[in-house]
PDB file of C-alpha atoms in Angstrom:
ATOM      1  CA  GLY A  16      33.552 -32.514   2.688  1.00 77.00           C
ATOM      2  CA  LEU A  17      32.630 -31.596  -0.710  1.00 84.00           C
ATOM      3  CA  ASN A  18      35.535 -32.957  -3.755  1.00 87.00           C
ATOM      4  CA  ASP A  19      34.518 -32.696  -6.817  1.00 88.00           C
ATOM      5  CA  SER A  20      37.832 -31.929  -8.632  1.00 87.00           C
ATOM      6  CA  ALA A  21      39.758 -34.924  -7.815  1.00 85.00           C
ATOM      7  CA  ASP A  22      39.387 -38.475  -9.359  1.00 83.00           C
ATOM      8  CA  VAL A  23      37.161 -41.143  -7.136  1.00 80.00           C
ATOM      9  CA  SER A  24      40.928 -42.777  -6.197  1.00 80.00           C
ATOM     10  CA  ASN A  25      42.579 -39.565  -4.912  1.00 84.00           C
ATOM     11  CA  VAL A  26      39.605 -38.316  -2.767  1.00 85.00           C
ATOM     12  CA  ASP A  27      40.989 -37.982   0.828  1.00 84.00           C
ATOM     13  CA  ARG A  28      39.088 -39.994   3.488  1.00 78.00           C
ATOM     14  CA  LYS A  29      37.195 -37.265   5.027  1.00 78.00           C
ATOM     15  CA  GLU A  30      35.994 -35.895   1.658  1.00 83.00           C
ATOM     16  CA  ALA A  31      33.631 -37.646  -0.804  1.00 84.00           C
ATOM     17  CA  ARG A  32      32.383 -36.629  -4.648  1.00 84.00           C
ATOM     18  CA  ASP A  33      29.081 -36.004  -3.504  1.00 82.00           C
ATOM     19  CA  LEU A  34      26.610 -36.524  -0.790  1.00 82.00           C
ATOM     20  CA  LEU A  35      23.008 -36.277  -0.492  1.00 83.00           C
ATOM     21  CA  ASN A  36      20.430 -36.113   2.264  1.00 85.00           C
ATOM     22  CA  VAL A  37      23.341 -37.791   4.763  1.00 84.00           C
ATOM     23  CA  VAL A  38      24.620 -37.079   8.152  1.00 81.00           C
ATOM     24  CA  ILE A  39      28.002 -37.077   8.198  1.00 75.00           C
ATOM     25  CA  ASP A  40      30.342 -38.128  11.219  1.00 72.00           C
ATOM     26  CA  ASP A  41      27.038 -39.682  13.736  1.00 64.00           C
ATOM     27  CA  PRO A  42      28.925 -42.070  15.047  1.00 72.00           C
ATOM     28  CA  ALA A  43      32.519 -40.232  14.076  1.00 71.00           C
ATOM     29  CA  GLY A  44      33.759 -41.480  10.774  1.00 69.00           C
ATOM     30  CA  SER A  45      30.159 -43.263   9.541  1.00 80.00           C
ATOM     31  CA  LEU A  46      27.614 -41.856   7.345  1.00 82.00           C
ATOM     32  CA  SER A  47      23.906 -41.899   8.543  1.00 84.00           C
ATOM     33  CA  PRO A  48      20.303 -40.911   6.547  1.00 86.00           C
ATOM     34  CA  ARG A  49      19.701 -37.296   7.228  1.00 85.00           C
ATOM     35  CA  ASN A  50      15.892 -38.180   9.624  1.00 85.00           C
ATOM     36  CA  GLY A  51      14.091 -35.411   6.240  1.00 82.00           C
ATOM     37  CA  PHE A  52      12.511 -32.371   7.147  1.00 83.00           C
ATOM     38  CA  VAL A  53       9.609 -31.216   8.252  1.00 84.00           C
ATOM     39  CA  GLN A  54       6.414 -29.329   6.658  1.00 86.00           C
ATOM     40  CA  CYS A  55       6.442 -25.297   8.173  1.00 87.00           C
ATOM     41  CA  GLY A  56       2.081 -25.240   6.480  1.00 86.00           C
ATOM     42  CA  ILE A  57       1.676 -24.641   3.450  1.00 89.00           C
ATOM     43  CA  LEU A  58       0.918 -20.502   2.348  1.00 90.00           C
ATOM     44  CA  PRO A  59      -2.485 -19.305   2.278  1.00 91.00           C
ATOM     45  CA  GLY A  60      -1.917 -17.698  -1.334  1.00 86.00           C
ATOM     46  CA  GLY A  61      -1.209 -22.065  -2.630  1.00 87.00           C
ATOM     47  CA  ASN A  62       1.849 -19.709  -4.754  1.00 88.00           C
ATOM     48  CA  THR A  63       5.279 -20.535  -4.726  1.00 88.00           C
ATOM     49  CA  GLY A  64       7.447 -19.084  -1.576  1.00 89.00           C
ATOM     50  CA  ALA A  65      10.155 -15.936  -2.606  1.00 89.00           C
ATOM     51  CA  GLY A  66      11.129 -15.284   0.822  1.00 92.00           C
ATOM     52  CA  ILE A  67      11.793 -16.085   4.312  1.00 94.00           C
ATOM     53  CA  PHE A  68      12.594 -14.306   7.216  1.00 96.00           C
ATOM     54  CA  GLU A  69      12.681 -15.309  11.427  1.00 97.00           C
ATOM     55  CA  TYR A  70      11.381 -11.602  12.953  1.00 98.00           C
ATOM     56  CA  SER A  71      12.586 -11.801  16.935  1.00 97.00           C
ATOM     57  CA  LYS A  72      11.771  -9.160  19.200  1.00 96.00           C
ATOM     58  CA  ALA A  73      12.877  -7.653  22.596  1.00 96.00           C
ATOM     59  CA  ASP A  74      10.545  -9.646  24.608  1.00 96.00           C
ATOM     60  CA  GLY A  75      11.553 -13.041  23.128  1.00 96.00           C
ATOM     61  CA  THR A  76       8.972 -13.796  20.820  1.00 95.00           C
ATOM     62  CA  ARG A  77       9.850 -14.279  17.220  1.00 96.00           C
ATOM     63  CA  ARG A  78       8.050 -15.355  14.568  1.00 96.00           C
ATOM     64  CA  LEU A  79       8.261 -16.410  10.354  1.00 97.00           C
ATOM     65  CA  ILE A  80       7.819 -14.068   7.805  1.00 97.00           C
ATOM     66  CA  VAL A  81       7.158 -15.283   4.418  1.00 96.00           C
ATOM     67  CA  THR A  82       5.635 -14.372   1.259  1.00 95.00           C
ATOM     68  CA  ASP A  83       5.035 -15.686  -2.005  1.00 92.00           C
ATOM     69  CA  GLY A  84       5.904 -12.072  -3.639  1.00 89.00           C
ATOM     70  CA  SER A  85       2.718 -10.001  -3.577  1.00 91.00           C
ATOM     71  CA  SER A  86       1.315 -10.997   0.317  1.00 95.00           C
ATOM     72  CA  TYR A  87       3.150 -11.139   3.266  1.00 96.00           C
ATOM     73  CA  TRP A  88       1.683 -13.668   6.277  1.00 97.00           C
ATOM     74  CA  GLN A  89       3.631 -14.194   9.993  1.00 97.00           C
ATOM     75  CA  THR A  90       3.292 -17.244  11.277  1.00 96.00           C
ATOM     76  CA  ARG A  91       4.125 -18.358  15.206  1.00 94.00           C
ATOM     77  CA  ASN A  92       3.804 -22.191  14.907  1.00 93.00           C
ATOM     78  CA  CYS A  93       3.953 -23.398  11.136  1.00 90.00           C
ATOM     79  CA  ILE A  94       0.356 -23.920  11.196  1.00 90.00           C
ATOM     80  CA  ASP A  95      -1.837 -20.877  11.747  1.00 93.00           C
ATOM     81  CA  TYR A  96      -0.690 -17.933   9.294  1.00 95.00           C
ATOM     82  CA  THR A  97      -1.867 -14.443   9.803  1.00 96.00           C
ATOM     83  CA  LEU A  98      -2.285 -11.502   6.487  1.00 96.00           C
ATOM     84  CA  ILE A  99       0.543  -8.815   7.345  1.00 97.00           C
ATOM     85  CA  THR A 100      -0.004  -7.098   3.435  1.00 96.00           C
ATOM     86  CA  THR A 101      -0.632  -7.741  -0.158  1.00 93.00           C
ATOM     87  CA  ALA A 102      -0.637  -6.401  -3.051  1.00 86.00           C
ATOM     88  CA  GLN A 103       3.047  -5.997  -2.983  1.00 88.00           C
ATOM     89  CA  SER A 104       5.963  -6.659  -5.826  1.00 85.00           C
ATOM     90  CA  THR A 105       5.872  -9.683  -8.109  1.00 81.00           C
ATOM     91  CA  THR A 106       9.075  -9.626  -9.533  1.00 82.00           C
ATOM     92  CA  SER A 107      11.670  -7.657  -6.917  1.00 86.00           C
ATOM     93  CA  LEU A 108      12.661  -9.831  -4.273  1.00 88.00           C
ATOM     94  CA  PRO A 109      12.213  -8.350  -0.042  1.00 94.00           C
ATOM     95  CA  SER A 110      14.675  -6.733   2.117  1.00 96.00           C
ATOM     96  CA  TRP A 111      14.390  -7.579   5.401  1.00 96.00           C
ATOM     97  CA  ALA A 112      15.829  -5.724   9.218  1.00 97.00           C
ATOM     98  CA  VAL A 113      14.338  -5.711  12.141  1.00 97.00           C
ATOM     99  CA  ILE A 114      14.829  -2.107  13.340  1.00 97.00           C
ATOM    100  CA  ARG A 115      14.048  -1.158  17.032  1.00 96.00           C
ATOM    101  CA  ASP A 116      12.224  -3.240  17.278  1.00 97.00           C
ATOM    102  CA  LYS A 117      10.268  -2.988  13.632  1.00 98.00           C
ATOM    103  CA  LEU A 118      10.057  -5.337  10.971  1.00 98.00           C
ATOM    104  CA  TRP A 119      11.405  -3.229   7.481  1.00 98.00           C
ATOM    105  CA  VAL A 120      10.397  -4.646   4.586  1.00 97.00           C
ATOM    106  CA  THR A 121      12.095  -2.554   0.996  1.00 95.00           C
ATOM    107  CA  ASN A 122      11.610  -3.729  -2.340  1.00 92.00           C
ATOM    108  CA  ARG A 123      13.208  -1.208  -4.623  1.00 91.00           C
ATOM    109  CA  SER A 124      10.007  -1.091  -6.626  1.00 91.00           C
ATOM    110  CA  THR A 125       7.349  -0.467  -4.379  1.00 91.00           C
ATOM    111  CA  HIS A 126       6.741   2.020  -1.053  1.00 94.00           C
ATOM    112  CA  GLY A 127       9.184  -0.314   2.288  1.00 95.00           C
ATOM    113  CA  TRP A 128       6.661  -0.988   5.126  1.00 97.00           C
ATOM    114  CA  THR A 129       7.184  -1.777   9.085  1.00 98.00           C
ATOM    115  CA  TRP A 130       5.899  -3.774  11.270  1.00 97.00           C
ATOM    116  CA  ASP A 131       5.292  -4.627  15.050  1.00 97.00           C
ATOM    117  CA  GLY A 132       3.604  -7.700  15.229  1.00 96.00           C
ATOM    118  CA  THR A 133       0.275  -5.922  15.462  1.00 96.00           C
ATOM    119  CA  THR A 134       0.272  -2.466  13.221  1.00 96.00           C
ATOM    120  CA  PHE A 135       1.664  -2.285   9.367  1.00 97.00           C
ATOM    121  CA  SER A 136       2.547   0.969   8.208  1.00 97.00           C
ATOM    122  CA  LEU A 137       3.652   1.943   4.555  1.00 96.00           C
ATOM    123  CA  LEU A 138       6.389   4.098   4.459  1.00 96.00           C
ATOM    124  CA  ASP A 139       4.441   6.177   1.655  1.00 95.00           C
ATOM    125  CA  ALA A 140       5.266  10.139   3.200  1.00 95.00           C
ATOM    126  CA  GLY A 141       1.594   9.906   4.728  1.00 93.00           C
ATOM    127  CA  ALA A 142       0.306  11.179   8.359  1.00 92.00           C
ATOM    128  CA  GLY A 143       2.797  10.229  11.142  1.00 92.00           C
ATOM    129  CA  LYS A 144       5.324   8.919   8.544  1.00 95.00           C
ATOM    130  CA  PRO A 145       8.727   9.836   7.234  1.00 95.00           C
ATOM    131  CA  ASN A 146       8.060  12.766   4.491  1.00 94.00           C
ATOM    132  CA  PRO A 147      10.349  12.626   2.246  1.00 94.00           C
ATOM    133  CA  ALA A 148       9.385   9.159   2.503  1.00 95.00           C
ATOM    134  CA  PRO A 149      12.229   6.857   2.683  1.00 96.00           C
ATOM    135  CA  PRO A 150      13.625   6.088  -1.097  1.00 94.00           C
ATOM    136  CA  ARG A 151      12.922   2.811  -2.700  1.00 95.00           C
ATOM    137  CA  ALA A 152      15.987   0.509  -2.143  1.00 96.00           C
ATOM    138  CA  ALA A 153      16.465  -2.842  -2.975  1.00 96.00           C
ATOM    139  CA  TYR A 154      18.485  -3.184   0.439  1.00 97.00           C
ATOM    140  CA  ILE A 155      18.185  -2.147   3.885  1.00 98.00           C
ATOM    141  CA  GLU A 156      21.078  -2.599   6.962  1.00 98.00           C
ATOM    142  CA  PHE A 157      20.754  -0.985  10.388  1.00 97.00           C
ATOM    143  CA  TRP A 158      24.072  -0.069  11.386  1.00 97.00           C
ATOM    144  CA  GLN A 159      25.083   2.929  14.077  1.00 94.00           C
ATOM    145  CA  GLU A 160      21.442   3.841  15.304  1.00 95.00           C
ATOM    146  CA  ARG A 161      20.498   4.383  11.095  1.00 97.00           C
ATOM    147  CA  VAL A 162      18.710   3.204   8.378  1.00 98.00           C
ATOM    148  CA  TRP A 163      20.983   2.448   4.999  1.00 98.00           C
ATOM    149  CA  LEU A 164      19.679   1.760   1.959  1.00 98.00           C
ATOM    150  CA  ALA A 165      21.042   0.912  -1.710  1.00 98.00           C
ATOM    151  CA  ARG A 166      20.125   0.721  -4.709  1.00 96.00           C
ATOM    152  CA  THR A 167      17.277   2.761  -5.069  1.00 89.00           C
ATOM    153  CA  GLY A 168      15.261   2.787  -8.583  1.00 81.00           C
ATOM    154  CA  ALA A 169      16.225   5.688 -10.038  1.00 84.00           C
ATOM    155  CA  GLU A 170      20.041   5.757  -9.057  1.00 92.00           C
ATOM    156  CA  PRO A 171      22.042   2.071  -8.731  1.00 94.00           C
ATOM    157  CA  SER A 172      24.576   2.839  -6.925  1.00 96.00           C
ATOM    158  CA  SER A 173      23.297   5.079  -4.509  1.00 96.00           C
ATOM    159  CA  LEU A 174      23.221   4.875  -0.809  1.00 97.00           C
ATOM    160  CA  ALA A 175      21.267   6.911   1.257  1.00 97.00           C
ATOM    161  CA  PHE A 176      20.920   6.876   5.059  1.00 97.00           C
ATOM    162  CA  GLY A 177      18.811   8.387   7.813  1.00 96.00           C
ATOM    163  CA  ALA A 178      19.207  11.292  10.281  1.00 96.00           C
ATOM    164  CA  LEU A 179      20.031  10.441  13.949  1.00 94.00           C
ATOM    165  CA  THR A 180      18.435  13.548  15.626  1.00 92.00           C
ATOM    166  CA  MET A 181      16.612  16.569  15.047  1.00 90.00           C
ATOM    167  CA  ALA A 182      17.578  20.745  15.101  1.00 85.00           C
ATOM    168  CA  ASN A 183      16.223  20.147  18.796  1.00 87.00           C
ATOM    169  CA  GLY A 184      18.615  17.222  19.521  1.00 87.00           C
ATOM    170  CA  ASP A 185      16.359  14.712  20.384  1.00 91.00           C
ATOM    171  CA  ASP A 186      16.262  11.077  18.163  1.00 94.00           C
ATOM    172  CA  VAL A 187      14.495  10.521  15.274  1.00 95.00           C
ATOM    173  CA  ASP A 188      12.295   7.058  14.758  1.00 96.00           C
ATOM    174  CA  PRO A 189      13.081   6.900  11.279  1.00 96.00           C
ATOM    175  CA  SER A 190       9.756   5.014  11.349  1.00 96.00           C
ATOM    176  CA  THR A 191       7.520   8.290  11.620  1.00 96.00           C
ATOM    177  CA  SER A 192       9.505  10.578  12.191  1.00 95.00           C
ATOM    178  CA  SER A 193       9.493  14.016   8.951  1.00 92.00           C
ATOM    179  CA  VAL A 194      13.155  14.665   9.082  1.00 94.00           C
ATOM    180  CA  ALA A 195      13.922  11.119   9.347  1.00 96.00           C
ATOM    181  CA  PHE A 196      15.187  10.796   5.483  1.00 96.00           C
ATOM    182  CA  PRO A 197      17.013  13.805   4.723  1.00 94.00           C
ATOM    183  CA  VAL A 198      17.041  13.785   0.453  1.00 93.00           C
ATOM    184  CA  THR A 199      21.157  15.427   1.110  1.00 94.00           C
ATOM    185  CA  ASN A 200      22.003  11.914   2.693  1.00 96.00           C
ATOM    186  CA  VAL A 201      23.212  10.265  -0.017  1.00 95.00           C
ATOM    187  CA  LEU A 202      26.461   8.311  -1.062  1.00 96.00           C
ATOM    188  CA  TYR A 203      27.504   7.421  -4.573  1.00 96.00           C
ATOM    189  CA  ILE A 204      29.223   4.345  -4.937  1.00 97.00           C
ATOM    190  CA  ASP A 205      31.599   4.198  -7.921  1.00 95.00           C
ATOM    191  CA  ARG A 206      29.533   5.802  -9.546  1.00 91.00           C
ATOM    192  CA  GLY A 207      29.967   5.332 -13.729  1.00 86.00           C
ATOM    193  CA  GLY A 208      32.041   2.760 -12.542  1.00 88.00           C
ATOM    194  CA  GLY A 209      29.827  -0.240 -14.559  1.00 86.00           C
ATOM    195  CA  CYS A 210      27.913  -2.319 -11.487  1.00 93.00           C
ATOM    196  CA  PRO A 211      24.526  -1.576  -9.303  1.00 95.00           C
ATOM    197  CA  ILE A 212      25.372  -2.398  -5.499  1.00 97.00           C
ATOM    198  CA  TYR A 213      24.173  -5.471  -5.045  1.00 96.00           C
ATOM    199  CA  GLY A 214      24.671  -6.129  -1.427  1.00 97.00           C
ATOM    200  CA  LEU A 215      24.431  -4.213   1.519  1.00 98.00           C
ATOM    201  CA  LYS A 216      26.130  -5.590   4.744  1.00 98.00           C
ATOM    202  CA  GLU A 217      27.737  -4.594   8.781  1.00 97.00           C
ATOM    203  CA  PHE A 218      30.184  -6.576   9.835  1.00 97.00           C
ATOM    204  CA  ARG A 219      32.988  -5.798  12.712  1.00 93.00           C
ATOM    205  CA  ASN A 220      30.884  -1.766  12.750  1.00 91.00           C
ATOM    206  CA  ASN A 221      31.368  -1.441   9.670  1.00 95.00           C
ATOM    207  CA  LEU A 222      29.398  -0.836   6.038  1.00 98.00           C
ATOM    208  CA  TYR A 223      30.276  -3.204   3.283  1.00 98.00           C
ATOM    209  CA  VAL A 224      29.026  -2.920  -0.242  1.00 98.00           C
ATOM    210  CA  PHE A 225      29.231  -5.134  -3.035  1.00 98.00           C
ATOM    211  CA  LYS A 226      29.003  -4.281  -6.616  1.00 95.00           C
ATOM    212  CA  GLY A 227      29.428  -7.866  -8.525  1.00 91.00           C
ATOM    213  CA  GLU A 228      32.362  -8.160  -9.873  1.00 91.00           C
ATOM    214  CA  CYS A 229      33.370  -4.339  -9.698  1.00 94.00           C
ATOM    215  CA  GLY A 230      34.807  -4.976  -6.090  1.00 96.00           C
ATOM    216  CA  ILE A 231      33.753  -4.357  -2.446  1.00 98.00           C
ATOM    217  CA  TRP A 232      33.604  -0.570  -0.927  1.00 98.00           C
ATOM    218  CA  ARG A 233      34.159  -0.692   2.883  1.00 98.00           C
ATOM    219  CA  ILE A 234      32.212   3.387   4.619  1.00 97.00           C
ATOM    220  CA  VAL A 235      33.793   4.555   6.899  1.00 94.00           C
ATOM    221  CA  PHE A 236      31.392   7.057   8.694  1.00 94.00           C
ATOM    222  CA  ASN A 237      32.332   9.457  11.535  1.00 91.00           C
ATOM    223  CA  ASN A 238      29.144  11.981  11.006  1.00 90.00           C
ATOM    224  CA  ASP A 239      27.058  13.594   8.766  1.00 89.00           C
ATOM    225  CA  PHE A 240      30.313  15.793   7.976  1.00 89.00           C
ATOM    226  CA  ASP A 241      32.800  13.072   8.184  1.00 93.00           C
ATOM    227  CA  ILE A 242      32.726  10.591   6.025  1.00 95.00           C
ATOM    228  CA  GLN A 243      34.850   8.136   2.783  1.00 95.00           C
ATOM    229  CA  ILE A 244      34.212   5.413   0.527  1.00 97.00           C
ATOM    230  CA  ILE A 245      37.400   3.428   0.681  1.00 97.00           C
ATOM    231  CA  LYS A 246      37.668   0.738  -2.070  1.00 97.00           C
ATOM    232  CA  THR A 247      38.287  -2.789   0.141  1.00 97.00           C
ATOM    233  CA  LEU A 248      38.521  -5.217  -3.375  1.00 95.00           C
ATOM    234  CA  ALA A 249      38.450  -4.891  -6.228  1.00 94.00           C
ATOM    235  CA  HIS A 250      37.278  -7.669  -9.104  1.00 91.00           C
ATOM    236  CA  ILE A 251      35.666  -9.157  -6.490  1.00 93.00           C
ATOM    237  CA  GLY A 252      31.650  -9.393  -5.214  1.00 94.00           C
ATOM    238  CA  THR A 253      28.644 -10.701  -4.806  1.00 94.00           C
ATOM    239  CA  ARG A 254      25.714 -10.516  -6.785  1.00 92.00           C
ATOM    240  CA  PHE A 255      23.223 -12.310  -4.193  1.00 93.00           C
ATOM    241  CA  ASN A 256      23.049 -10.288  -1.227  1.00 95.00           C
ATOM    242  CA  ASP A 257      21.674 -12.995   0.654  1.00 93.00           C
ATOM    243  CA  SER A 258      24.806 -15.284   0.398  1.00 94.00           C
ATOM    244  CA  ILE A 259      26.543 -12.627   1.986  1.00 97.00           C
ATOM    245  CA  THR A 260      26.498 -14.692   5.456  1.00 97.00           C
ATOM    246  CA  GLU A 261      28.408 -13.564   9.241  1.00 97.00           C
ATOM    247  CA  LEU A 262      29.653 -17.612  10.023  1.00 95.00           C
ATOM    248  CA  ASP A 263      32.684 -17.637  12.804  1.00 94.00           C
ATOM    249  CA  ASN A 264      33.469 -13.969  12.815  1.00 95.00           C
ATOM    250  CA  PHE A 265      34.277 -14.431   8.395  1.00 97.00           C
ATOM    251  CA  LEU A 266      31.618 -13.068   6.219  1.00 97.00           C
ATOM    252  CA  TYR A 267      30.683 -15.758   3.526  1.00 98.00           C
ATOM    253  CA  PHE A 268      29.833 -14.971   0.060  1.00 97.00           C
ATOM    254  CA  VAL A 269      28.831 -16.188  -3.664  1.00 94.00           C
ATOM    255  CA  GLY A 270      31.521 -14.385  -5.666  1.00 92.00           C
ATOM    256  CA  PRO A 271      32.280 -14.517  -9.609  1.00 87.00           C
ATOM    257  CA  ASP A 272      34.012 -18.042  -9.604  1.00 89.00           C
ATOM    258  CA  GLY A 273      33.096 -18.997  -6.112  1.00 92.00           C
ATOM    259  CA  ILE A 274      32.422 -18.881  -2.432  1.00 94.00           C
ATOM    260  CA  TYR A 275      34.306 -16.375  -0.946  1.00 97.00           C
ATOM    261  CA  ALA A 276      35.873 -15.814   3.486  1.00 97.00           C
ATOM    262  CA  PHE A 277      36.338 -12.108   4.115  1.00 98.00           C
ATOM    263  CA  ASP A 278      38.097 -10.893   7.199  1.00 97.00           C
ATOM    264  CA  GLY A 279      36.719  -7.114   6.305  1.00 96.00           C
ATOM    265  CA  ASP A 280      39.939  -6.320   4.203  1.00 96.00           C
ATOM    266  CA  GLN A 281      41.011  -9.446   2.625  1.00 96.00           C
ATOM    267  CA  ALA A 282      39.001 -12.218   0.311  1.00 96.00           C
ATOM    268  CA  VAL A 283      39.770 -16.116   0.150  1.00 96.00           C
ATOM    269  CA  ARG A 284      38.669 -18.539  -1.690  1.00 95.00           C
ATOM    270  CA  VAL A 285      37.570 -21.122  -0.147  1.00 94.00           C
ATOM    271  CA  SER A 286      35.935 -23.758  -3.273  1.00 93.00           C
ATOM    272  CA  GLU A 287      38.618 -24.440  -4.452  1.00 91.00           C
ATOM    273  CA  LYS A 288      37.925 -28.353  -4.650  1.00 91.00           C
ATOM    274  CA  ILE A 289      33.847 -27.671  -5.817  1.00 90.00           C
ATOM    275  CA  PRO A 290      34.494 -26.148  -9.279  1.00 88.00           C
ATOM    276  CA  THR A 291      31.723 -28.024 -10.483  1.00 85.00           C
ATOM    277  CA  LYS A 292      29.465 -28.056  -8.519  1.00 85.00           C
ATOM    278  CA  PHE A 293      30.029 -24.230  -8.404  1.00 87.00           C
ATOM    279  CA  SER A 294      29.877 -23.717 -12.394  1.00 84.00           C
ATOM    280  CA  GLY A 295      25.905 -25.223 -11.898  1.00 79.00           C
ATOM    281  CA  LEU A 296      25.203 -22.329  -9.151  1.00 74.00           C
ATOM    282  CA  ARG A 297      26.986 -19.623 -10.418  1.00 59.00           C
ATOM    283  CA  GLN A 298      24.678 -16.250 -11.131  1.00 60.00           C
ATOM    284  CA  PRO A 299      24.392 -16.063 -15.283  1.00 53.00           C
ATOM    285  CA  LEU A 300      26.002 -12.100 -16.626  1.00 55.00           C
ATOM    286  CA  SER A 301      23.348 -12.325 -19.551  1.00 45.00           C
ATOM    287  CA  ASN A 302      21.269  -9.617 -17.510  1.00 48.00           C
ATOM    288  CA  ALA A 303      24.273  -7.734 -17.325  1.00 49.00           C
ATOM    289  CA  SER A 304      24.071  -5.342 -21.030  1.00 48.00           C
ATOM    290  CA  PHE A 305      25.824  -2.831 -22.448  1.00 48.00           C
ATOM    291  CA  LYS A 306      24.939  -0.305 -25.324  1.00 52.00           C
ATOM    292  CA  ILE A 307      27.769   0.957 -28.032  1.00 55.00           C
ATOM    293  CA  TRP A 308      27.544   3.838 -29.422  1.00 57.00           C
ATOM    294  CA  THR A 309      28.151   4.054 -32.755  1.00 62.00           C
ATOM    295  CA  ALA A 310      26.881   6.770 -34.853  1.00 65.00           C
ATOM    296  CA  ALA A 311      26.925  10.589 -34.341  1.00 63.00           C
ATOM    297  CA  GLY A 312      22.798  10.616 -33.791  1.00 65.00           C
ATOM    298  CA  ASP A 313      23.567   7.749 -30.491  1.00 60.00           C
ATOM    299  CA  PHE A 314      24.732  10.397 -28.604  1.00 55.00           C
ATOM    300  CA  ASP A 315      22.250  13.213 -30.142  1.00 60.00           C
ATOM    301  CA  ASP A 316      19.372  12.022 -28.522  1.00 53.00           C
ATOM    302  CA  GLY A 317      18.456  11.469 -24.712  1.00 51.00           C
ATOM    303  CA  THR A 318      20.144  10.760 -22.604  1.00 52.00           C
ATOM    304  CA  PHE A 319      22.972   8.897 -21.348  1.00 50.00           C
ATOM    305  CA  VAL A 320      21.668   6.130 -18.692  1.00 50.00           C
ATOM    306  CA  ARG A 321      24.217   3.341 -18.152  1.00 51.00           C
ATOM    307  CA  ALA A 322      22.507   0.533 -18.866  1.00 46.00           C
ATOM    308  CA  ASN A 323      24.343  -1.738 -17.290  1.00 49.00           C
ATOM    309  CA  GLU A 324      23.390  -0.957 -14.337  1.00 47.00           C
TER     310      GLU A 324
END
């Protein structure tokens, strides 16, 4: 693999200082030029892509969903693109999930929406939709047959969850039921701790909440009235929800000082040999801002808001 921390003379025979467009061990022990890439069409809007997701349904059909931020298209063959919706947020990246065979998309700035391959539905509390509407959240996950939504516009440390059954015991359809998202079904993860939620991931039948440099929390959920919020790790987390990837029964994510492997309890940094490369990829911290109160008037005016969240 890559090793940019050692001198050239000390690099292991199975490592390299840097490589580009090559395949390792094909045949074994050699380097071969990579064949290249195949272009998957061009976005109809002509703008730069801002998100991509594979939507797979229970009937075996698969579609590639792509967006430039404002508009969303689907394609089955990288040639023909069909518009799903437009006039969405151009400033907030989407978070995706497949829930009961429907595609769900949320972005924190505008109402979330669903699409079943044919019908688009904006989750705006209209007729035949959840009312109240699901929170406008940055991240979405489906766990224990419930929709989980993290980091709303009003509360960056919030984690809302949907209802499972109605009063008569019938299952709740989270995309249509008027009781799908009770306003009381909200947890607050280290509220006031100084970090917003940056990631949400189901792993090994647990739900993990990532709060940047503030750490990782595990949700233990038995029912609506038996919930525990456990801080699993301190000072190690991620600011990139899309970097949280399950591979070989571990979660890998981009942390503040490297790439980590997480087993649900402990995290180990696995990027010690690429500090130079990682320093160029690390997320800047300039978007973390703070207000220091120095005068009496600072305490008298307005309402205190955690500016870094």
